Short mmCIF file of C-alpha atoms in Angstrom, two decimals:
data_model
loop_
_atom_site.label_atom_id
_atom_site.label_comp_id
_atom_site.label_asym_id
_atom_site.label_seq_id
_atom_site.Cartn_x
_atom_site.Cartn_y
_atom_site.Cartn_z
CA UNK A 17 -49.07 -0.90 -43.33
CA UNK A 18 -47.14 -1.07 -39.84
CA UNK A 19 -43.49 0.06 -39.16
CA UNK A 20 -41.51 -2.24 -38.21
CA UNK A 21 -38.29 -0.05 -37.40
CA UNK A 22 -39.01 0.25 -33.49
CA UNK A 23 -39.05 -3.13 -32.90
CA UNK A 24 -36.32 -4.12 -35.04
CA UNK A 25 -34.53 -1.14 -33.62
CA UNK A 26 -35.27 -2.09 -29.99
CA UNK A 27 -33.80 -5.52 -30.89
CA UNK A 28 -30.83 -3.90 -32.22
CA UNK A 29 -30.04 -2.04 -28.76
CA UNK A 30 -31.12 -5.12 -26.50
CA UNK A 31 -28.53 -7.13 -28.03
CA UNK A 32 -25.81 -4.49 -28.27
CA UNK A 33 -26.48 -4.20 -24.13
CA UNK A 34 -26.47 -7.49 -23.84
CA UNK A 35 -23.38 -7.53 -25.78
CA UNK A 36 -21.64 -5.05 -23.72
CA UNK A 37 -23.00 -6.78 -20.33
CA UNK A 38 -21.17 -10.05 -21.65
CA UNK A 39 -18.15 -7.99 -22.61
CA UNK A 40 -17.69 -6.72 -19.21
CA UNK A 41 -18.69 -9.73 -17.21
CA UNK A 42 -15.63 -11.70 -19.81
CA UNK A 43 -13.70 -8.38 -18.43
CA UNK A 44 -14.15 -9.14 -15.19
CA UNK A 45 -13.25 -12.37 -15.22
CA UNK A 46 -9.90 -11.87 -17.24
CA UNK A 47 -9.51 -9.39 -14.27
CA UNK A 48 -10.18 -11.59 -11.11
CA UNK A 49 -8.43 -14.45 -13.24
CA UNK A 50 -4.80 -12.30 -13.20
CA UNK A 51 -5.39 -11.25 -9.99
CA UNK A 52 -5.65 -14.94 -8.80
CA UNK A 53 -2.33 -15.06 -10.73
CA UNK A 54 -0.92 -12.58 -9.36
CA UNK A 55 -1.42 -13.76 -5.54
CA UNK A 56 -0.11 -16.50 -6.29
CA UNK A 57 2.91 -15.93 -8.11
CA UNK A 58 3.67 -13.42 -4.35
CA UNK A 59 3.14 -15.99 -2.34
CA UNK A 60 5.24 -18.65 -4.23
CA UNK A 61 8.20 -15.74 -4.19
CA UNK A 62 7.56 -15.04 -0.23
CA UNK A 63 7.93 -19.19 0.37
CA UNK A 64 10.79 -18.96 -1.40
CA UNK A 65 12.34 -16.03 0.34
CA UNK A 66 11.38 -17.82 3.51
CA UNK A 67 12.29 -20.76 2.96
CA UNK A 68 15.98 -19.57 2.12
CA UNK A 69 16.08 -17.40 5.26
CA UNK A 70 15.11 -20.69 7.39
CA UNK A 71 18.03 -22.58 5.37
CA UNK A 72 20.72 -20.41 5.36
CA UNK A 73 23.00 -22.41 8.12
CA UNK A 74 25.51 -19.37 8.91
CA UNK A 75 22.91 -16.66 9.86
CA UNK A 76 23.47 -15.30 13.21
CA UNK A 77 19.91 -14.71 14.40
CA UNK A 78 18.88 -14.30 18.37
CA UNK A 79 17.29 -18.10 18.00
CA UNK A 80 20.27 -19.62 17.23
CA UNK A 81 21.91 -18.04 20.50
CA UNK A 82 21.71 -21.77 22.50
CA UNK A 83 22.21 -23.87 19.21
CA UNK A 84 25.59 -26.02 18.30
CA UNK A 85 27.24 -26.26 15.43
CA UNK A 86 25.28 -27.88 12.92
CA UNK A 87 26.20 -29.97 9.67
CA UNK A 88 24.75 -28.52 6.37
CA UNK A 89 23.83 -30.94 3.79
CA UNK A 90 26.16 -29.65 0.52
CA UNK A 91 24.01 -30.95 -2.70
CA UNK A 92 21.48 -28.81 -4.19
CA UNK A 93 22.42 -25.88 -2.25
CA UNK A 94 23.11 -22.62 -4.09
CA UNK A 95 26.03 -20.08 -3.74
CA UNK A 96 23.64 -17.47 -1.93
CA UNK A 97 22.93 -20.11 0.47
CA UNK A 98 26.58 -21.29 1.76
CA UNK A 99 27.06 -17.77 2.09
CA UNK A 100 27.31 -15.65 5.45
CA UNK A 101 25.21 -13.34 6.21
CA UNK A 102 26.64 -10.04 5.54
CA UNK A 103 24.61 -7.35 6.25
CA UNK A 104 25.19 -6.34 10.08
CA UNK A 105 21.60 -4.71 10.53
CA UNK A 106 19.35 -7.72 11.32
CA UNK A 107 22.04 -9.72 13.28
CA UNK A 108 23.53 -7.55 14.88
CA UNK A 109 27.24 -8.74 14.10
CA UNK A 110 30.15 -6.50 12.61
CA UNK A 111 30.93 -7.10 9.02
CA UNK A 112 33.34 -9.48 8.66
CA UNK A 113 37.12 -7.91 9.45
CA UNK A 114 39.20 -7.37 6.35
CA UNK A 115 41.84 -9.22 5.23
CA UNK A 116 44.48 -7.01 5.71
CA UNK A 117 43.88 -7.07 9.83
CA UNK A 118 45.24 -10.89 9.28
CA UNK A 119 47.97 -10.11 7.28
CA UNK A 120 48.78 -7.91 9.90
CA UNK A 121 48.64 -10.67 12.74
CA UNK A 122 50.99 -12.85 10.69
CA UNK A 123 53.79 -9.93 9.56
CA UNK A 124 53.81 -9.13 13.72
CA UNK A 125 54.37 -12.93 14.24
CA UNK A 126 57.55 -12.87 11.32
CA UNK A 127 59.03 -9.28 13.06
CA UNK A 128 58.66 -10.48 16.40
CA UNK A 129 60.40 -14.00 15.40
CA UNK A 130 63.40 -12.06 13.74
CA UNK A 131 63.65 -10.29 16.88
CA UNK A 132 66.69 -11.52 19.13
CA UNK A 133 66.33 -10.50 22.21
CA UNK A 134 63.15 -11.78 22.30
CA UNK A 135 64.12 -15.59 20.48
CA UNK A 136 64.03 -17.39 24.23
CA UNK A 137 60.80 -16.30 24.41
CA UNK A 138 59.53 -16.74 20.88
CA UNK A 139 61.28 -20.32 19.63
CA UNK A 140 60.99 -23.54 20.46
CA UNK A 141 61.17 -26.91 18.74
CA UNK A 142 59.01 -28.56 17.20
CA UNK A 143 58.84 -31.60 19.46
CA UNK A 144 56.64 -34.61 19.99
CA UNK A 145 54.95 -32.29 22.58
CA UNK A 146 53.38 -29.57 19.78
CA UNK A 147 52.91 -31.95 17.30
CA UNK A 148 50.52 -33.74 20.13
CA UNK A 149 48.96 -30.38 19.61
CA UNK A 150 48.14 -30.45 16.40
CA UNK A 151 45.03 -31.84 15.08
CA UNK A 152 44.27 -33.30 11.62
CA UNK A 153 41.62 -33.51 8.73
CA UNK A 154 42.93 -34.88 6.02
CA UNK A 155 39.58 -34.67 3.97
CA UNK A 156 39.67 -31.04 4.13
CA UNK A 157 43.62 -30.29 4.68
CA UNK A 158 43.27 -28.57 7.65
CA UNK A 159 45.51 -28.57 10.79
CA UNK A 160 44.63 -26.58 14.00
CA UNK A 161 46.70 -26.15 17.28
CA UNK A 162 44.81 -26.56 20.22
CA UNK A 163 45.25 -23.53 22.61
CA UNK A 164 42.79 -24.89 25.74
CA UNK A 165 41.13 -22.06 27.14
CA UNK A 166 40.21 -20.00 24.26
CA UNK A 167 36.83 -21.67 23.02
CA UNK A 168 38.68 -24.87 21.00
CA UNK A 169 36.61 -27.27 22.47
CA UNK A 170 33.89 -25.98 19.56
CA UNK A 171 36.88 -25.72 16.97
CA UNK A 172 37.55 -29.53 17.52
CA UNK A 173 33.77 -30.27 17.46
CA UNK A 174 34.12 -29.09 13.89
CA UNK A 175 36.76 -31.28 12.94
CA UNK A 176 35.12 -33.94 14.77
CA UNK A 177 32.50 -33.85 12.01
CA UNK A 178 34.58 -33.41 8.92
CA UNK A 179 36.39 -36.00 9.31
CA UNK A 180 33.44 -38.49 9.73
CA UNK A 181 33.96 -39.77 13.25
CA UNK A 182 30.48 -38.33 14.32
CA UNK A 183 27.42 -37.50 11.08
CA UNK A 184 27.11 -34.13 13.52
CA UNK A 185 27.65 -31.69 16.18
CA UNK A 186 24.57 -32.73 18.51
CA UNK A 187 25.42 -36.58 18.51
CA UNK A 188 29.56 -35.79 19.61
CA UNK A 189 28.78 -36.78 23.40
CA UNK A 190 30.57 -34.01 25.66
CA UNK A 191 32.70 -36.48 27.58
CA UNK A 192 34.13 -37.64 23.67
CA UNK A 193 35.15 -34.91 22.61
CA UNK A 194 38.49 -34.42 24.61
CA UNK A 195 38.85 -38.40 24.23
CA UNK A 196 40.97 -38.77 21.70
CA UNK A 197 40.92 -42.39 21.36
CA UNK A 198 37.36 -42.12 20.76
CA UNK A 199 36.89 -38.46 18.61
CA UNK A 200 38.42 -39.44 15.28
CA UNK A 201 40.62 -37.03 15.63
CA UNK A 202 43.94 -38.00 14.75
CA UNK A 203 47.09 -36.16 15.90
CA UNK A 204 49.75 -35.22 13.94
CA UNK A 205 52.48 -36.42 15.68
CA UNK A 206 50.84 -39.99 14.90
CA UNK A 207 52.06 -39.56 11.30
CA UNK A 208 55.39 -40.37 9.55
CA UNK A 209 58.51 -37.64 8.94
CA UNK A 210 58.05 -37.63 5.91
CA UNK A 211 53.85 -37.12 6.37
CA UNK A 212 54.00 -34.67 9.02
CA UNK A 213 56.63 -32.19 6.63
CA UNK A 214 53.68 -32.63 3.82
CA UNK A 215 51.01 -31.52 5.78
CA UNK A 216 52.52 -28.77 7.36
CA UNK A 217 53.91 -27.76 4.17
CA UNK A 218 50.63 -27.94 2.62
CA UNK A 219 47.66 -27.28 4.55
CA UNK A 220 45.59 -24.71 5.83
CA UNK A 221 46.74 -24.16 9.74
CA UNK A 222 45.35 -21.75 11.82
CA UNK A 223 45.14 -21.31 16.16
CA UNK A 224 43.24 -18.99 18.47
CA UNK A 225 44.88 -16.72 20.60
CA UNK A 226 43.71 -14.56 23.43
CA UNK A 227 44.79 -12.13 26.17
CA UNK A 228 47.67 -14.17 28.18
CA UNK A 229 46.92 -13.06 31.78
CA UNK A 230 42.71 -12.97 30.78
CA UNK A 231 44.02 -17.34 29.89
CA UNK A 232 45.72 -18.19 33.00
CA UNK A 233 42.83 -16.90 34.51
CA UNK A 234 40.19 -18.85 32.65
CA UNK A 235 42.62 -22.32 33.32
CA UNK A 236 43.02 -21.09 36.88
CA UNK A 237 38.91 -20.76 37.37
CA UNK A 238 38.09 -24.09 35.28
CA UNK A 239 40.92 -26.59 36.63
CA UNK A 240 40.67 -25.39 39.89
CA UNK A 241 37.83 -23.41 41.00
CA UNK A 242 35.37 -25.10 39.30
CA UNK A 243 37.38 -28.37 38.98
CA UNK A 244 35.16 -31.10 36.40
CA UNK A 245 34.58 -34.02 38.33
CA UNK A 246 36.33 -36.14 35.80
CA UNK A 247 39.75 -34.29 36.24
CA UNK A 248 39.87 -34.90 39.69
CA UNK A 249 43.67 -34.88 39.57
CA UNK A 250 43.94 -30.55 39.39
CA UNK A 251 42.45 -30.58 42.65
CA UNK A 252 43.73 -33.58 44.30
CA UNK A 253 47.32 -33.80 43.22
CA UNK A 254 48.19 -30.92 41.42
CA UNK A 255 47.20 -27.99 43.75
CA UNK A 256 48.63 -29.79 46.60
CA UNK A 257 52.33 -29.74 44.11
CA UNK A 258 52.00 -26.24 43.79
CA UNK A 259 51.31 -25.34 47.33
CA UNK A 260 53.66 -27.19 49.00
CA UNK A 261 56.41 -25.46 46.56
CA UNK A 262 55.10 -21.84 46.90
CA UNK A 263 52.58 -21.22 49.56
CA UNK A 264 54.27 -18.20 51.53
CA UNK A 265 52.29 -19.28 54.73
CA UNK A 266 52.66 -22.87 55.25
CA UNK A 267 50.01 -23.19 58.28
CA UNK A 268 47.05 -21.70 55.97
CA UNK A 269 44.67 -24.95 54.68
CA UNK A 270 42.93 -23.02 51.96
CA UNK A 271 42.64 -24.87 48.96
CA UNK A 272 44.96 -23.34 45.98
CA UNK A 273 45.01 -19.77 45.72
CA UNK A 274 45.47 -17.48 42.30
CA UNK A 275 48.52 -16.47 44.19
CA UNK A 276 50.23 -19.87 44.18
CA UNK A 277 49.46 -20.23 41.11
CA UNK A 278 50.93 -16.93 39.70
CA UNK A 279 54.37 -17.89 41.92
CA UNK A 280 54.47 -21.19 40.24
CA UNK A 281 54.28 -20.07 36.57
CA UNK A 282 56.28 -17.20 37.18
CA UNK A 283 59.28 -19.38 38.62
CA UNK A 284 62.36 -19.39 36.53
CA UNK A 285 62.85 -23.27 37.55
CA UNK A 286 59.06 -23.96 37.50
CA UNK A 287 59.41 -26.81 34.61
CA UNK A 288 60.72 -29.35 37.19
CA UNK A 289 56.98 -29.66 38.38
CA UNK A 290 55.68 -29.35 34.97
CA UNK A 291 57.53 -32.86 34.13
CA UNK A 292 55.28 -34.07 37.42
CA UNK A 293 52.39 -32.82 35.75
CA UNK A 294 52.60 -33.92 32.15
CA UNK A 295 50.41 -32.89 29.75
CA UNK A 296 47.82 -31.38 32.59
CA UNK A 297 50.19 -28.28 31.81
CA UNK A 298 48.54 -27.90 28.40
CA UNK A 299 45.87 -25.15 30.18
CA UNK A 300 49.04 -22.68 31.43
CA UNK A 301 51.74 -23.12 29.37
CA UNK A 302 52.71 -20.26 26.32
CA UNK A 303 51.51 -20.22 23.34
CA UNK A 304 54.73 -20.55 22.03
CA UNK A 305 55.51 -23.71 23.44
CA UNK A 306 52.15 -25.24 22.17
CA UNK A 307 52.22 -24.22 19.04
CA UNK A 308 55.83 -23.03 17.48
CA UNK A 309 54.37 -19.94 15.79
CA UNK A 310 58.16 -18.83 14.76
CA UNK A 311 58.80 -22.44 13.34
CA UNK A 312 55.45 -23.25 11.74
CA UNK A 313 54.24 -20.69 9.55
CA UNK A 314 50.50 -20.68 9.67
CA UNK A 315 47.78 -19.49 7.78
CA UNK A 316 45.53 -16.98 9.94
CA UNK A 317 45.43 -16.57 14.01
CA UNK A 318 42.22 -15.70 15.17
CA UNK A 319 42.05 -13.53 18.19
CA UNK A 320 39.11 -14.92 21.13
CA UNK A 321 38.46 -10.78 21.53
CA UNK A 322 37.22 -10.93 17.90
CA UNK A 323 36.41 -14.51 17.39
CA UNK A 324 32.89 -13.33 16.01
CA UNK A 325 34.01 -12.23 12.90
CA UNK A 326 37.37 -14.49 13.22
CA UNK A 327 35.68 -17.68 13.14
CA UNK A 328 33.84 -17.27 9.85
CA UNK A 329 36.49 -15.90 8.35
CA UNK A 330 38.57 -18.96 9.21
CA UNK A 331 35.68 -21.10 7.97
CA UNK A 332 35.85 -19.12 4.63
CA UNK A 333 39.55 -19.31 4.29
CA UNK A 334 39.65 -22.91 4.97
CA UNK A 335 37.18 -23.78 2.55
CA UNK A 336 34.56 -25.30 4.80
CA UNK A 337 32.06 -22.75 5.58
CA UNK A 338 29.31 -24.56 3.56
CA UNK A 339 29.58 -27.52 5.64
CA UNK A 340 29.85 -25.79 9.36
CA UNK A 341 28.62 -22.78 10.61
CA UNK A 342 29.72 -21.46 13.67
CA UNK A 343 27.51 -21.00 16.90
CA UNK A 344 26.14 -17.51 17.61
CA UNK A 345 28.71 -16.03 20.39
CA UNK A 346 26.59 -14.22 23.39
CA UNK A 347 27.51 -10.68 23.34
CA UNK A 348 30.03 -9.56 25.46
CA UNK A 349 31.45 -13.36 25.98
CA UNK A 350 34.98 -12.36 24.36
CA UNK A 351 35.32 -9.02 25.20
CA UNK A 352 38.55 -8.33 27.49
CA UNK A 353 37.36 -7.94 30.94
CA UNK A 354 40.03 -5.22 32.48
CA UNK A 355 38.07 -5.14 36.00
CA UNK A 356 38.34 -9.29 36.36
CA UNK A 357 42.14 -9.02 35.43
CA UNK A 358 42.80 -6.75 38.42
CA UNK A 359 40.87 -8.27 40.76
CA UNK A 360 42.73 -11.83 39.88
CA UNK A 361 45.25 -10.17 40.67
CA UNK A 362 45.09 -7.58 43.56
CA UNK A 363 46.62 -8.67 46.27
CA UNK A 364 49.59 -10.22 44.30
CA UNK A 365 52.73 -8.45 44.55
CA UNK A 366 54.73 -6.76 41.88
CA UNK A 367 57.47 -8.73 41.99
CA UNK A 368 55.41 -12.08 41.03
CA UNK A 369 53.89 -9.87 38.49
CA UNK A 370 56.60 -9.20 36.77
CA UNK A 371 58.04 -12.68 36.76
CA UNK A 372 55.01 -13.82 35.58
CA UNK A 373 55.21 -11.35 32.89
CA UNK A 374 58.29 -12.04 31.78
CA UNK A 375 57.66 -15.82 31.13
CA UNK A 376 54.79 -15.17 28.62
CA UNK A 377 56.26 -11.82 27.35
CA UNK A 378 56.58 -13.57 24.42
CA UNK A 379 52.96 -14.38 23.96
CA UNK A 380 52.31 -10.57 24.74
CA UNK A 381 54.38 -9.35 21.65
CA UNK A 382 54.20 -11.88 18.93
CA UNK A 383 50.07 -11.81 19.23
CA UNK A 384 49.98 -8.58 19.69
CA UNK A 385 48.53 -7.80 23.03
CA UNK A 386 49.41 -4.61 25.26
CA UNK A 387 51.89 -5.04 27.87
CA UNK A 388 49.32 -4.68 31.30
CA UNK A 389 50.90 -1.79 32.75
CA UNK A 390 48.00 -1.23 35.42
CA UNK A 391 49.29 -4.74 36.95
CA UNK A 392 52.90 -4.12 37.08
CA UNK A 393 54.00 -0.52 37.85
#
C-alpha cells in the first residue's frame, strides 16, 4: 500500500509558498499604491505653495523691481494672501516700522504747531489753493495732499484706480495722469462747505514728506535741468523771471543757475513772482503752504527716506492694501544723499543759505528733519 503523505505534504508547502508569494506581491502593491499617493498629495501641496507665492500681489521680490502698481482682483482671495510679506530675509526689505514711529511724526507736528515763534512758519489757511491740493476717493475715504517731488506721481496712480477712472495701473497713460480733467481724480476744493468739512472730518488723510533742501533740489533738476518737453513754460518763461530779478551778473547768458534759484526762494518779497507763476510754484513752495499740517489734522505722514516701509503701512492703515500693492523701490533711491546737497550748493553763499533756510524752517521742524548745519555755518 503506497504513502501518500509526501505528496499531499508537498502540496501543502507549494500552496503555502504560493500563498506567501501572493501575499507579498498584494504587499507590494499596497506599497507602490501609497507611495503613488503620497507623490501626489507633495506635489498638489508644492502647486499650492507656488501658486500662492506667484499670487501674493505685495511681495517685494527682485522681479518686480521694473513693475507698476498693479490691481489685485479681491474675491476668492484669502487673508494670507492680501497680506505683506513680512519676513525681511527673502526680500530684502526692513520689517515694517512700528506704529509708534508715526505717532511720533504726528505729536512733533501738534508741538511744533503750538509753538509761537514758529506759527508764521507753521500756519496758513486753508484756502482754495490747498484744497486744489487735495485729492479725493470717495469709494475708499481717502484724501491725500500732493507734495510734487517726493514720488506722488505713483500715490495718485493709486487713486487713479480706486476710484474707477482707469481698470489699472498699466493702462493710466503717463501724459493722464497729471491731467486732471482727464484722471478721475476729483479735487477737493470742487466740493461744497458743507462736503469738504465731512471729508476732512472723516477720512483717512495722509502726505509724503521729504528732506526740504534734498526737494528744491529734485524740482530744481526736473523743471529746469531736465525740463519735460510738455512744460515748456519752466524753461521759457519762468527761468528768464527769475534771472532777470536775481542774477548777480547781468552780462552772463547761462541758462538758470541753482544759485538764482536759491536767491529767489529765499527772498523775503519773493511771492510777487509767485502770483506770475501760478500754480507752476506747486514744485518749491513749503509744505506748509500745500498742505496746512497745523490746520488739518491728518492721519500718518510718510517720510520719502523711509517710504519702503511707509508706503505699505499707509496702504494698511487706509484699508486698501488688498487692492494695490506698491512698486518695489530700487535700493538706495530714497536714501538722503549728503554729498549731492553740498555740491547743489557749494558755491552759494551763506547769506542766501540762511535766507533760504529760514523760509522753509518750518518744514525743517514740524517733519522733523535736522537743521543742515554743514550748509550754513
Amino acid at each position: 500500500m503506497k504513502s501518500t503523505h509526501p505528496q499531499g505534504s508537498s502540496h501543502t508547502v507549494a500552496g503555502r509558498v504560493l500563498e506567501c508569494l501572493a501575499a507579498d506581491n498584494m504587499h507590494q502593491q499596497w506599497l507602490l499604491l501609497a507611495a503613488c499617493f503620497w507623490v501626489i498629495f507633495m506635489f498638489m501641496v508644492a502647486s499650492k505653495f507656488i501658486t500662492l507665492t506667484f499670487k501674493d500681489p505685495d511681495g517685494y521680490s527682485a522681479k518686480q523691481e521694473f513693475l507698476f502698481l498693479t490691481t489685485v482682483p479681491e474675491a476668492g482671495k484669502s487673508r494670507e494672501e492680501k497680506r505683506f510679506a513680512e519676513d525681511p530675509k527673502p526680500t530684502g526689505r526692513m520689517p515694517p516700522a512700528a506704529p509708534l514711529v508715526y505717532m511720533e511724526r504726528l505729536e512733533l507736528i501738534r508741538n511744533v504747531c503750538r509753538d509761537e515763534a514758529l506759527r508764521n512758519l507753521s500756519h496758513t489757511a486753508v484756502s482754495k489753493f490747498v484744497l486744489d491740493r487735495i485729492f479725493v476717493c470717495d469709494k475708499h475715504k481717502i484724501l491725500f495732499c500732493q507734495t510734487p517731488k517726493v514720488g506722488n506721481t505713483q500715490w495718485k496712480k493709486v487713486l487713479i484706480v480706486l476710484n474707477g477712472a482707469f481698470p489699472s495701473i498699466e493702462e493710466i497713460p503717463e501724459n493722464v495722469v497729471h491731467d486732471h480733467e482727464k484722471n478721475g481724480l476729483p479735487r477737493l476744493s470742487s466740493f461744497s462747505k458743507v462736503g469738504i468739512e465731512k471729508r476732512l472730518k472723516t477720512y483717512f488723510k495722509f502726505f509724503i514728506v521729504r528732506d526740504p533742501f534734498e526737494r528744491l533740489i529734485s524740482a530744481f533738476k526736473d523743471k529746469f535741468v531736465h525740463n519735460p518737453r510738455f512744460e515748456p513754460w519752466y524753461r521759457h518763461e519762468i527761468a528768464p523771471g527769475i534771472i532777470r530779478k536775481y542774477r548777480k551778473n547781468r552780462t552772463e547768458t547761462r541758462g538758470i543757475q541753482f544759485e538764482d534759484f536759491v536767491r529767489y526762494l529765499g527772498d523775503p518779497n519773493h511771492r510777487w513772482l509767485d502770483l506770475q507763476f501760478g500754480d507752476h510754484i506747486i514744485h518749491w513752495v513749503t509744505y506748509v503752504e500745500l498742505c496746512a499740517p497745523c490746520e488739518i489734522k491728518y492721519s500718518v505722514i510718510g517720510h520719502h527716506e523711509t517710504l519702503e516701509e511707509d508706503a505699505p503701512y499707509i496702504l494698511r492703515e487706509a484699508g486698501i492694501d488688498h487692492l494695490v500693492s506698491y512698486p518695489t523701490i530700487p535700493p538706495g533711491i530714497t536714501v538722503y544723499n549728503r554729498t549731492k546737497v553740498e555740491r547743489y550748493f557749494l558755491g552759494i553763499s551763506k547769506r542766501d543759505i540762511r535766507r533760504l533756510y529760514a523760509r522753509f524752517e518750518g518744514d525743517f521742524k514740524l517733519f522733523g528733519y535736522q537743521k543742515p548745519d554743514f550748509l550754513l555755518n
